[in-house]
Amino acid sequence: MREPSATEDFVQQTREICGDSLPKGYLTADEYNVYTHLYGTATIVQDHDIEPFLDGLEKKDDLDVMRVDAIIENIEALYEPEYEDSHEPDIGEPEESQNVPNVLLRRNLDGSLEAVEYDSEPELDPETQRIVNEELQREEWPQPLSKRALEAMQDLREQGRLDPYGRAIELEEEYVPEGDEAEEAPKSAERLSAEKYLDELDEEAASQAPDLRTHPHTQEGRSGTNPSTIFLPKDTFINPISSILSHTSNKHLTDFAYQTFGGRLMQDSVATPSTKGAFQQKPVALEATQAKMKTMEATTYLAAMMPGLYASITNILVEVRRRLGSAWIEQLLRQPNGSRILDIGGGGAGVLAWRDILRAEWERMHPDGIVESVAHGQATVVSGAYELTSNVKQLLDNTTFVPRQPHFSPIRDIPGAREYDPNARKHYDIIIAPHTLWGLEEDYMRKNQVQNYWSLLNPDGGVLVLLEKGLPRGFEMVAGAREVLLNNHISSPGFESNSPPLYENSQYVRKEPGMIIAPCTNHSKCPMYTIPGEMANRKDFCHFQQRYDRPSFLRRLHGEVGKSHEDIRFSYIAVQRGKDKRQEKDIPQNEEATLAALEGYEDLDNVPEPLTLPRVVLPPMKRHKHVTFDLCTPSAQIERWTIPASKSKQGYRDARKARWGDLWALGAKTRVIRPVRSGTPKKTGKARKTIIEAGVGDTDDKSYLKEVRERPVGRKTKDGRKGRIWRQEREIKDEDL
């Protein structure tokens, strides 16, 4: 084996002469790794193409003839026919020379080849031979890394975390645990840092190639996209937006974005920056449904909002497709006019993400490679401002744009209404409504909005997706919408109808079949939203994360050339109207289902239903020889499960690879209830004090009776004096008594 310096010189010489094509088996595994780290993946020349390849090398006049001849000689020696048992000797050859030993060619340090004899393989019994054949047929050969993985390894190498040959270097800096990790931090921070780094490498490798050792039930419960990082499509997304932004100055666009979205972090957009500094929780500053929008605002919306919207919506649609199965999308594709989608609040990002899902499903349905035009169906986008509509039209074709969303119509839910009301026929198979609840001021407005979405859904399997920012207040919006749907529309065992009206002529709609697709695996009260309303200092809330590769225009907007990705956090809920798997398949969501999941489904014959599995709602805590999950269980509780190495080899291995948001099917050894840090109710206003004063006037000596209301309106001063007091007086007359 060569020294590292000699290996690199040999690879450079091979690259100079052979270019980006290499004969099959010419480089060893170590040499090929160095080649991929330096130059990327090479094109492998197969056996039947070796002769034209050698002829091309001989015609190269601009290189050293001796060096070219040396490489050609080595390649020809590599492809020389080896001695075989069926070798027929020439006439007159001695009989004993027919038994020629097996020979292999070995490359020495100087690059020359040497013939080495080896013993033939011993004969195996039939059973052992069958096992060997099955192992040889398994496709476990290492695949070349993608361009994205090579760029990531180059970044790690520049940071000093990898050596020139791709080997990991132990981290010397101290790892500082945060949150729950600080409670269980081990004594050796250096060892924890190394383990954390190795887990990151394992997850990156798992996203590049299919994991053949993962349990099928674990693979079925995976959430998010594969690979875990979303790369925005160039033809339908990046290139059209870049063309629109090319007419605007980068400096003006950046300054306006900082001014609109709250500074350099742009925390008032869909972004959720991870920073230790506290900032006020606010909804998105620009909404696609607003009636007026300046030209610069519409341009900034495309640059700052659309990438994050596309990534988060794609994550949710992938999860919905996994839980409903491929039959759901196949049914929509086979409809006469295709699927009907309504995008409210996404500005067209929801339609783009949905069409990519349809395209992927269409290609799966046509494995022969003959793919016709995808049936995108009918798409409707709510865009209030003309400036935004004109920009989004350059990204979407065959799309209807409306200035406002369809209004709520209670007549849709009355039996027989479709016979005489044409508007009642306008239902949608999927409604995507991101960031449309937080901007409303009052709770009753949000409830009416959610009921409006439900009335617009197709009663025969329509899907509604609600999405808000991954912040405590955003979670409260989604949890409130979930409560409205469960209390008024979605029927559950024991809760087939909502409460009767409290007064006459009030709206009363009977519940109908439906279910929560994701992320909840129960239809009870949310364990993280036990007290409705806004809470102060909420620490635990249900949200998830999606990483996407920032396009060049977004990197320029942030001013971070080196950071090419962004992690966006969001809270969401996806529900289906008219169909309920719980009733169709008799699926329980109770303590019995939780106990069965705790026992585990490692037996392949025992296939679990995803709706009965707990979901990882917080980042997993991976420690030395054990992994801890915070799960939302089918019994509507937040529990902490521990999977040690002694539980099972398969379960512990899959637990080390589990990610935030996955469904867990392989059980655990211990189970405890985890207290939810939901905070305290937030005061909506400062307390008022009402005082009744009675006395006699100073001038007319008449008795009076006054009602005085007071409340503080100013802050306390530094020396402890109270601020200003708001005071209102009203005389109480005899008729008021």
PDB file of C-alpha atoms in Angstrom, residues 161-391:
ATOM      1  CA  ARG A 161     -13.113  18.412  11.221  1.00  0.00           C
ATOM      2  CA  LEU A 162     -11.826  16.070   8.468  1.00  0.00           C
ATOM      3  CA  ASP A 163      -8.338  15.210   7.291  1.00  0.00           C
ATOM      4  CA  PRO A 164      -7.452  15.312   3.552  1.00  0.00           C
ATOM      5  CA  TYR A 165      -8.528  11.679   3.180  1.00  0.00           C
ATOM      6  CA  GLY A 166     -12.011  12.081   4.686  1.00  0.00           C
ATOM      7  CA  ARG A 167     -11.226  10.640   8.119  1.00  0.00           C
ATOM      8  CA  ALA A 168     -12.966  12.246  11.090  1.00  0.00           C
ATOM      9  CA  ILE A 169     -10.872  14.247  13.539  1.00  0.00           C
ATOM     10  CA  GLU A 170     -11.948  14.161  17.189  1.00  0.00           C
ATOM     11  CA  LEU A 171     -13.329  17.473  18.329  1.00  0.00           C
ATOM     12  CA  GLU A 172     -11.353  19.226  20.994  1.00  0.00           C
ATOM     13  CA  GLU A 173     -13.793  22.032  21.813  1.00  0.00           C
ATOM     14  CA  GLU A 174     -16.138  21.581  24.716  1.00  0.00           C
ATOM     15  CA  TYR A 175     -19.768  20.789  23.977  1.00  0.00           C
ATOM     16  CA  VAL A 176     -22.153  22.902  26.036  1.00  0.00           C
ATOM     17  CA  PRO A 177     -25.508  21.133  26.492  1.00  0.00           C
ATOM     18  CA  GLU A 178     -28.703  23.170  26.506  1.00  0.00           C
ATOM     19  CA  GLY A 179     -32.210  22.624  27.847  1.00  0.00           C
ATOM     20  CA  ASP A 180     -33.013  19.056  28.833  1.00  0.00           C
ATOM     21  CA  GLU A 181     -29.556  17.926  27.730  1.00  0.00           C
ATOM     22  CA  ALA A 182     -28.009  19.896  30.575  1.00  0.00           C
ATOM     23  CA  GLU A 183     -29.922  17.800  33.116  1.00  0.00           C
ATOM     24  CA  GLU A 184     -28.422  14.527  31.857  1.00  0.00           C
ATOM     25  CA  ALA A 185     -25.058  15.783  30.616  1.00  0.00           C
ATOM     26  CA  PRO A 186     -22.303  13.190  31.103  1.00  0.00           C
ATOM     27  CA  LYS A 187     -19.072  13.942  32.854  1.00  0.00           C
ATOM     28  CA  SER A 188     -16.932  13.869  29.714  1.00  0.00           C
ATOM     29  CA  ALA A 189     -18.033  16.730  27.444  1.00  0.00           C
ATOM     30  CA  GLU A 190     -15.292  15.836  24.959  1.00  0.00           C
ATOM     31  CA  ARG A 191     -16.652  12.299  24.517  1.00  0.00           C
ATOM     32  CA  LEU A 192     -20.203  13.635  24.073  1.00  0.00           C
ATOM     33  CA  SER A 193     -18.987  16.067  21.421  1.00  0.00           C
ATOM     34  CA  ALA A 194     -17.337  13.266  19.455  1.00  0.00           C
ATOM     35  CA  GLU A 195     -20.474  11.091  19.699  1.00  0.00           C
ATOM     36  CA  LYS A 196     -22.665  13.978  18.554  1.00  0.00           C
ATOM     37  CA  TYR A 197     -20.407  14.558  15.568  1.00  0.00           C
ATOM     38  CA  LEU A 198     -20.426  10.883  14.591  1.00  0.00           C
ATOM     39  CA  ASP A 199     -24.236  10.860  14.761  1.00  0.00           C
ATOM     40  CA  GLU A 200     -24.298  13.809  12.359  1.00  0.00           C
ATOM     41  CA  LEU A 201     -22.085  11.903   9.941  1.00  0.00           C
ATOM     42  CA  ASP A 202     -24.306   8.820  10.218  1.00  0.00           C
ATOM     43  CA  GLU A 203     -27.427  10.853   9.458  1.00  0.00           C
ATOM     44  CA  GLU A 204     -25.746  12.489   6.452  1.00  0.00           C
ATOM     45  CA  ALA A 205     -24.665   9.095   5.139  1.00  0.00           C
ATOM     46  CA  ALA A 206     -28.147   7.670   5.713  1.00  0.00           C
ATOM     47  CA  SER A 207     -29.667  10.423   3.596  1.00  0.00           C
ATOM     48  CA  GLN A 208     -27.342   9.647   0.659  1.00  0.00           C
ATOM     49  CA  ALA A 209     -28.118   5.934   0.225  1.00  0.00           C
ATOM     50  CA  PRO A 210     -30.927   3.600   1.300  1.00  0.00           C
ATOM     51  CA  ASP A 211     -30.367   2.062   4.712  1.00  0.00           C
ATOM     52  CA  LEU A 212     -30.640  -1.701   4.342  1.00  0.00           C
ATOM     53  CA  ARG A 213     -30.238  -2.430   8.057  1.00  0.00           C
ATOM     54  CA  THR A 214     -33.165  -0.287   9.210  1.00  0.00           C
ATOM     55  CA  HIS A 215     -36.227  -2.160  10.425  1.00  0.00           C
ATOM     56  CA  PRO A 216     -39.127  -1.925   7.916  1.00  0.00           C
ATOM     57  CA  HIS A 217     -41.467  -0.514  10.573  1.00  0.00           C
ATOM     58  CA  THR A 218     -38.915   2.178  11.425  1.00  0.00           C
ATOM     59  CA  GLN A 219     -38.538   3.007   7.742  1.00  0.00           C
ATOM     60  CA  GLU A 220     -42.301   3.278   7.422  1.00  0.00           C
ATOM     61  CA  GLY A 221     -42.471   5.661  10.375  1.00  0.00           C
ATOM     62  CA  ARG A 222     -39.829   8.069   9.058  1.00  0.00           C
ATOM     63  CA  SER A 223     -41.024  11.644   8.565  1.00  0.00           C
ATOM     64  CA  GLY A 224     -39.745  14.423   6.365  1.00  0.00           C
ATOM     65  CA  THR A 225     -38.124  14.281   2.972  1.00  0.00           C
ATOM     66  CA  ASN A 226     -35.378  11.990   1.679  1.00  0.00           C
ATOM     67  CA  PRO A 227     -32.735  13.339   1.457  1.00  0.00           C
ATOM     68  CA  SER A 228     -33.368  15.415   4.547  1.00  0.00           C
ATOM     69  CA  THR A 229     -32.287  18.638   2.796  1.00  0.00           C
ATOM     70  CA  ILE A 230     -34.646  20.015   0.155  1.00  0.00           C
ATOM     71  CA  PHE A 231     -33.090  21.426  -3.001  1.00  0.00           C
ATOM     72  CA  LEU A 232     -35.393  23.917  -4.670  1.00  0.00           C
ATOM     73  CA  PRO A 233     -36.191  23.084  -8.334  1.00  0.00           C
ATOM     74  CA  LYS A 234     -34.275  25.283 -10.758  1.00  0.00           C
ATOM     75  CA  ASP A 235     -36.560  25.259 -13.792  1.00  0.00           C
ATOM     76  CA  THR A 236     -39.830  25.982 -11.996  1.00  0.00           C
ATOM     77  CA  PHE A 237     -38.632  27.964  -8.969  1.00  0.00           C
ATOM     78  CA  ILE A 238     -35.098  29.380  -8.828  1.00  0.00           C
ATOM     79  CA  ASN A 239     -34.679  30.515 -12.438  1.00  0.00           C
ATOM     80  CA  PRO A 240     -38.040  32.379 -12.744  1.00  0.00           C
ATOM     81  CA  ILE A 241     -37.564  34.167  -9.420  1.00  0.00           C
ATOM     82  CA  SER A 242     -33.954  35.062 -10.270  1.00  0.00           C
ATOM     83  CA  SER A 243     -35.164  36.533 -13.558  1.00  0.00           C
ATOM     84  CA  ILE A 244     -37.705  38.704 -11.717  1.00  0.00           C
ATOM     85  CA  LEU A 245     -35.138  39.855  -9.144  1.00  0.00           C
ATOM     86  CA  SER A 246     -32.576  40.729 -11.823  1.00  0.00           C
ATOM     87  CA  HIS A 247     -34.466  43.983 -12.481  1.00  0.00           C
ATOM     88  CA  THR A 248     -34.035  45.128  -8.855  1.00  0.00           C
ATOM     89  CA  SER A 249     -30.909  46.411  -7.143  1.00  0.00           C
ATOM     90  CA  ASN A 250     -29.562  43.943  -4.582  1.00  0.00           C
ATOM     91  CA  LYS A 251     -28.824  46.708  -2.098  1.00  0.00           C
ATOM     92  CA  HIS A 252     -32.307  48.202  -2.350  1.00  0.00           C
ATOM     93  CA  LEU A 253     -33.865  44.757  -2.035  1.00  0.00           C
ATOM     94  CA  THR A 254     -31.763  43.895   1.022  1.00  0.00           C
ATOM     95  CA  ASP A 255     -32.469  47.199   2.784  1.00  0.00           C
ATOM     96  CA  PHE A 256     -36.193  46.908   2.132  1.00  0.00           C
ATOM     97  CA  ALA A 257     -36.259  43.287   3.361  1.00  0.00           C
ATOM     98  CA  TYR A 258     -34.509  44.234   6.606  1.00  0.00           C
ATOM     99  CA  GLN A 259     -36.910  47.118   7.095  1.00  0.00           C
ATOM    100  CA  THR A 260     -39.999  44.997   6.405  1.00  0.00           C
ATOM    101  CA  PHE A 261     -39.092  41.794   8.264  1.00  0.00           C
ATOM    102  CA  GLY A 262     -37.505  43.207  11.401  1.00  0.00           C
ATOM    103  CA  GLY A 263     -33.754  43.297  10.723  1.00  0.00           C
ATOM    104  CA  ARG A 264     -30.954  41.124   9.450  1.00  0.00           C
ATOM    105  CA  LEU A 265     -32.443  37.887  10.854  1.00  0.00           C
ATOM    106  CA  MET A 266     -35.786  38.658   9.148  1.00  0.00           C
ATOM    107  CA  GLN A 267     -37.661  37.067  12.033  1.00  0.00           C
ATOM    108  CA  ASP A 268     -40.942  38.656  10.881  1.00  0.00           C
ATOM    109  CA  SER A 269     -40.913  36.499   7.733  1.00  0.00           C
ATOM    110  CA  VAL A 270     -41.440  32.733   7.634  1.00  0.00           C
ATOM    111  CA  ALA A 271     -37.891  32.298   8.983  1.00  0.00           C
ATOM    112  CA  THR A 272     -37.422  31.107  12.572  1.00  0.00           C
ATOM    113  CA  PRO A 273     -33.817  31.986  13.444  1.00  0.00           C
ATOM    114  CA  SER A 274     -32.163  30.084  16.280  1.00  0.00           C
ATOM    115  CA  THR A 275     -30.700  32.818  18.425  1.00  0.00           C
ATOM    116  CA  LYS A 276     -30.220  33.293  22.149  1.00  0.00           C
ATOM    117  CA  GLY A 277     -31.414  36.874  21.932  1.00  0.00           C
ATOM    118  CA  ALA A 278     -35.131  37.264  22.636  1.00  0.00           C
ATOM    119  CA  PHE A 279     -37.328  38.876  20.014  1.00  0.00           C
ATOM    120  CA  GLN A 280     -41.027  39.597  19.974  1.00  0.00           C
ATOM    121  CA  GLN A 281     -43.239  36.944  18.420  1.00  0.00           C
ATOM    122  CA  LYS A 282     -45.051  38.394  15.423  1.00  0.00           C
ATOM    123  CA  PRO A 283     -46.920  36.986  12.419  1.00  0.00           C
ATOM    124  CA  VAL A 284     -45.489  37.343   8.947  1.00  0.00           C
ATOM    125  CA  ALA A 285     -45.221  40.982   7.902  1.00  0.00           C
ATOM    126  CA  LEU A 286     -46.385  40.344   4.313  1.00  0.00           C
ATOM    127  CA  GLU A 287     -49.399  38.168   3.528  1.00  0.00           C
ATOM    128  CA  ALA A 288     -50.316  36.959   0.075  1.00  0.00           C
ATOM    129  CA  THR A 289     -53.980  37.719   0.752  1.00  0.00           C
ATOM    130  CA  GLN A 290     -53.549  41.415   1.568  1.00  0.00           C
ATOM    131  CA  ALA A 291     -55.335  43.696  -0.894  1.00  0.00           C
ATOM    132  CA  LYS A 292     -52.561  46.232  -1.467  1.00  0.00           C
ATOM    133  CA  MET A 293     -48.869  45.617  -1.993  1.00  0.00           C
ATOM    134  CA  LYS A 294     -46.151  47.812  -3.459  1.00  0.00           C
ATOM    135  CA  THR A 295     -43.930  46.608  -6.268  1.00  0.00           C
ATOM    136  CA  MET A 296     -40.929  46.316  -3.940  1.00  0.00           C
ATOM    137  CA  GLU A 297     -43.050  44.426  -1.393  1.00  0.00           C
ATOM    138  CA  ALA A 298     -44.154  41.904  -4.028  1.00  0.00           C
ATOM    139  CA  THR A 299     -40.536  41.418  -5.118  1.00  0.00           C
ATOM    140  CA  THR A 300     -39.373  41.001  -1.518  1.00  0.00           C
ATOM    141  CA  TYR A 301     -42.128  38.449  -0.914  1.00  0.00           C
ATOM    142  CA  LEU A 302     -40.729  36.238  -3.676  1.00  0.00           C
ATOM    143  CA  ALA A 303     -37.144  36.510  -2.427  1.00  0.00           C
ATOM    144  CA  ALA A 304     -37.662  36.147   1.331  1.00  0.00           C
ATOM    145  CA  MET A 305     -40.930  34.208   1.772  1.00  0.00           C
ATOM    146  CA  MET A 306     -41.302  31.762  -1.104  1.00  0.00           C
ATOM    147  CA  PRO A 307     -38.275  29.472  -0.414  1.00  0.00           C
ATOM    148  CA  GLY A 308     -39.277  28.831   3.198  1.00  0.00           C
ATOM    149  CA  LEU A 309     -42.936  28.354   2.259  1.00  0.00           C
ATOM    150  CA  TYR A 310     -42.044  25.829  -0.428  1.00  0.00           C
ATOM    151  CA  ALA A 311     -39.776  23.822   1.921  1.00  0.00           C
ATOM    152  CA  SER A 312     -42.227  23.632   4.837  1.00  0.00           C
ATOM    153  CA  ILE A 313     -45.243  22.803   2.637  1.00  0.00           C
ATOM    154  CA  THR A 314     -43.272  20.098   0.819  1.00  0.00           C
ATOM    155  CA  ASN A 315     -42.375  18.503   4.162  1.00  0.00           C
ATOM    156  CA  ILE A 316     -46.054  18.385   5.178  1.00  0.00           C
ATOM    157  CA  LEU A 317     -47.290  17.043   1.834  1.00  0.00           C
ATOM    158  CA  VAL A 318     -44.690  14.263   1.931  1.00  0.00           C
ATOM    159  CA  GLU A 319     -45.908  13.264   5.392  1.00  0.00           C
ATOM    160  CA  VAL A 320     -49.564  13.352   4.272  1.00  0.00           C
ATOM    161  CA  ARG A 321     -48.759  11.167   1.270  1.00  0.00           C
ATOM    162  CA  ARG A 322     -46.979   8.621   3.490  1.00  0.00           C
ATOM    163  CA  ARG A 323     -49.876   8.347   5.929  1.00  0.00           C
ATOM    164  CA  LEU A 324     -52.649   8.183   3.293  1.00  0.00           C
ATOM    165  CA  GLY A 325     -50.657   5.996   0.892  1.00  0.00           C
ATOM    166  CA  SER A 326     -50.105   6.168  -2.827  1.00  0.00           C
ATOM    167  CA  ALA A 327     -53.713   5.138  -3.560  1.00  0.00           C
ATOM    168  CA  TRP A 328     -54.880   8.588  -2.417  1.00  0.00           C
ATOM    169  CA  ILE A 329     -52.845  10.486  -5.036  1.00  0.00           C
ATOM    170  CA  GLU A 330     -53.499   7.856  -7.719  1.00  0.00           C
ATOM    171  CA  GLN A 331     -57.214   8.403  -7.261  1.00  0.00           C
ATOM    172  CA  LEU A 332     -56.782  12.163  -7.681  1.00  0.00           C
ATOM    173  CA  LEU A 333     -54.659  11.713 -10.800  1.00  0.00           C
ATOM    174  CA  ARG A 334     -57.256   9.445 -12.388  1.00  0.00           C
ATOM    175  CA  GLN A 335     -60.106  11.926 -11.927  1.00  0.00           C
ATOM    176  CA  PRO A 336     -61.499  13.294 -15.216  1.00  0.00           C
ATOM    177  CA  ASN A 337     -60.272  16.839 -14.527  1.00  0.00           C
ATOM    178  CA  GLY A 338     -57.465  15.982 -12.112  1.00  0.00           C
ATOM    179  CA  SER A 339     -57.130  17.244  -8.559  1.00  0.00           C
ATOM    180  CA  ARG A 340     -58.491  20.582  -7.363  1.00  0.00           C
ATOM    181  CA  ILE A 341     -56.199  22.571  -5.088  1.00  0.00           C
ATOM    182  CA  LEU A 342     -56.743  25.898  -3.322  1.00  0.00           C
ATOM    183  CA  ASP A 343     -53.704  27.859  -2.092  1.00  0.00           C
ATOM    184  CA  ILE A 344     -54.650  30.492   0.499  1.00  0.00           C
ATOM    185  CA  GLY A 345     -51.725  32.407   1.977  1.00  0.00           C
ATOM    186  CA  GLY A 346     -48.912  30.585   0.163  1.00  0.00           C
ATOM    187  CA  GLY A 347     -48.703  32.918  -2.794  1.00  0.00           C
ATOM    188  CA  GLY A 348     -48.405  29.947  -5.176  1.00  0.00           C
ATOM    189  CA  ALA A 349     -45.757  28.060  -3.166  1.00  0.00           C
ATOM    190  CA  GLY A 350     -48.352  25.472  -2.162  1.00  0.00           C
ATOM    191  CA  VAL A 351     -49.269  24.807  -5.798  1.00  0.00           C
ATOM    192  CA  LEU A 352     -45.594  24.441  -6.764  1.00  0.00           C
ATOM    193  CA  ALA A 353     -44.975  21.952  -3.951  1.00  0.00           C
ATOM    194  CA  TRP A 354     -48.143  19.997  -4.780  1.00  0.00           C
ATOM    195  CA  ARG A 355     -47.196  19.731  -8.456  1.00  0.00           C
ATOM    196  CA  ASP A 356     -43.774  18.359  -7.540  1.00  0.00           C
ATOM    197  CA  ILE A 357     -45.483  15.702  -5.394  1.00  0.00           C
ATOM    198  CA  LEU A 358     -47.774  14.823  -8.311  1.00  0.00           C
ATOM    199  CA  ARG A 359     -44.809  14.635 -10.698  1.00  0.00           C
ATOM    200  CA  ALA A 360     -42.931  12.249  -8.402  1.00  0.00           C
ATOM    201  CA  GLU A 361     -46.015  10.056  -8.017  1.00  0.00           C
ATOM    202  CA  TRP A 362     -46.604  10.096 -11.788  1.00  0.00           C
ATOM    203  CA  GLU A 363     -43.042   8.906 -12.417  1.00  0.00           C
ATOM    204  CA  ARG A 364     -43.543   6.122  -9.880  1.00  0.00           C
ATOM    205  CA  MET A 365     -46.645   5.018 -11.751  1.00  0.00           C
ATOM    206  CA  HIS A 366     -44.613   4.858 -14.999  1.00  0.00           C
ATOM    207  CA  PRO A 367     -41.447   2.914 -14.118  1.00  0.00           C
ATOM    208  CA  ASP A 368     -40.716   2.174 -17.784  1.00  0.00           C
ATOM    209  CA  GLY A 369     -39.482   5.735 -18.234  1.00  0.00           C
ATOM    210  CA  ILE A 370     -42.178   6.767 -20.709  1.00  0.00           C
ATOM    211  CA  VAL A 371     -43.710   9.691 -18.834  1.00  0.00           C
ATOM    212  CA  GLU A 372     -46.452  11.737 -20.428  1.00  0.00           C
ATOM    213  CA  SER A 373     -47.492  15.183 -19.280  1.00  0.00           C
ATOM    214  CA  VAL A 374     -48.528  15.166 -15.633  1.00  0.00           C
ATOM    215  CA  ALA A 375     -52.204  15.849 -14.934  1.00  0.00           C
ATOM    216  CA  HIS A 376     -51.809  18.846 -12.626  1.00  0.00           C
ATOM    217  CA  GLY A 377     -55.546  19.421 -12.407  1.00  0.00           C
ATOM    218  CA  GLN A 378     -57.179  22.693 -11.448  1.00  0.00           C
ATOM    219  CA  ALA A 379     -55.229  25.105  -9.255  1.00  0.00           C
ATOM    220  CA  THR A 380     -56.547  28.271  -7.587  1.00  0.00           C
ATOM    221  CA  VAL A 381     -54.322  30.791  -5.810  1.00  0.00           C
ATOM    222  CA  VAL A 382     -55.632  33.593  -3.584  1.00  0.00           C
ATOM    223  CA  SER A 383     -53.505  36.663  -4.308  1.00  0.00           C
ATOM    224  CA  GLY A 384     -54.943  39.997  -3.213  1.00  0.00           C
ATOM    225  CA  ALA A 385     -52.470  42.414  -4.797  1.00  0.00           C
ATOM    226  CA  TYR A 386     -52.024  42.826  -8.539  1.00  0.00           C
ATOM    227  CA  GLU A 387     -48.242  43.273  -8.169  1.00  0.00           C
ATOM    228  CA  LEU A 388     -47.851  39.887  -6.486  1.00  0.00           C
ATOM    229  CA  THR A 389     -50.188  38.184  -8.944  1.00  0.00           C
ATOM    230  CA  SER A 390     -48.210  39.422 -11.954  1.00  0.00           C
ATOM    231  CA  ASN A 391     -44.995  38.002 -10.434  1.00  0.00           C
TER     232      ASN A 391
END
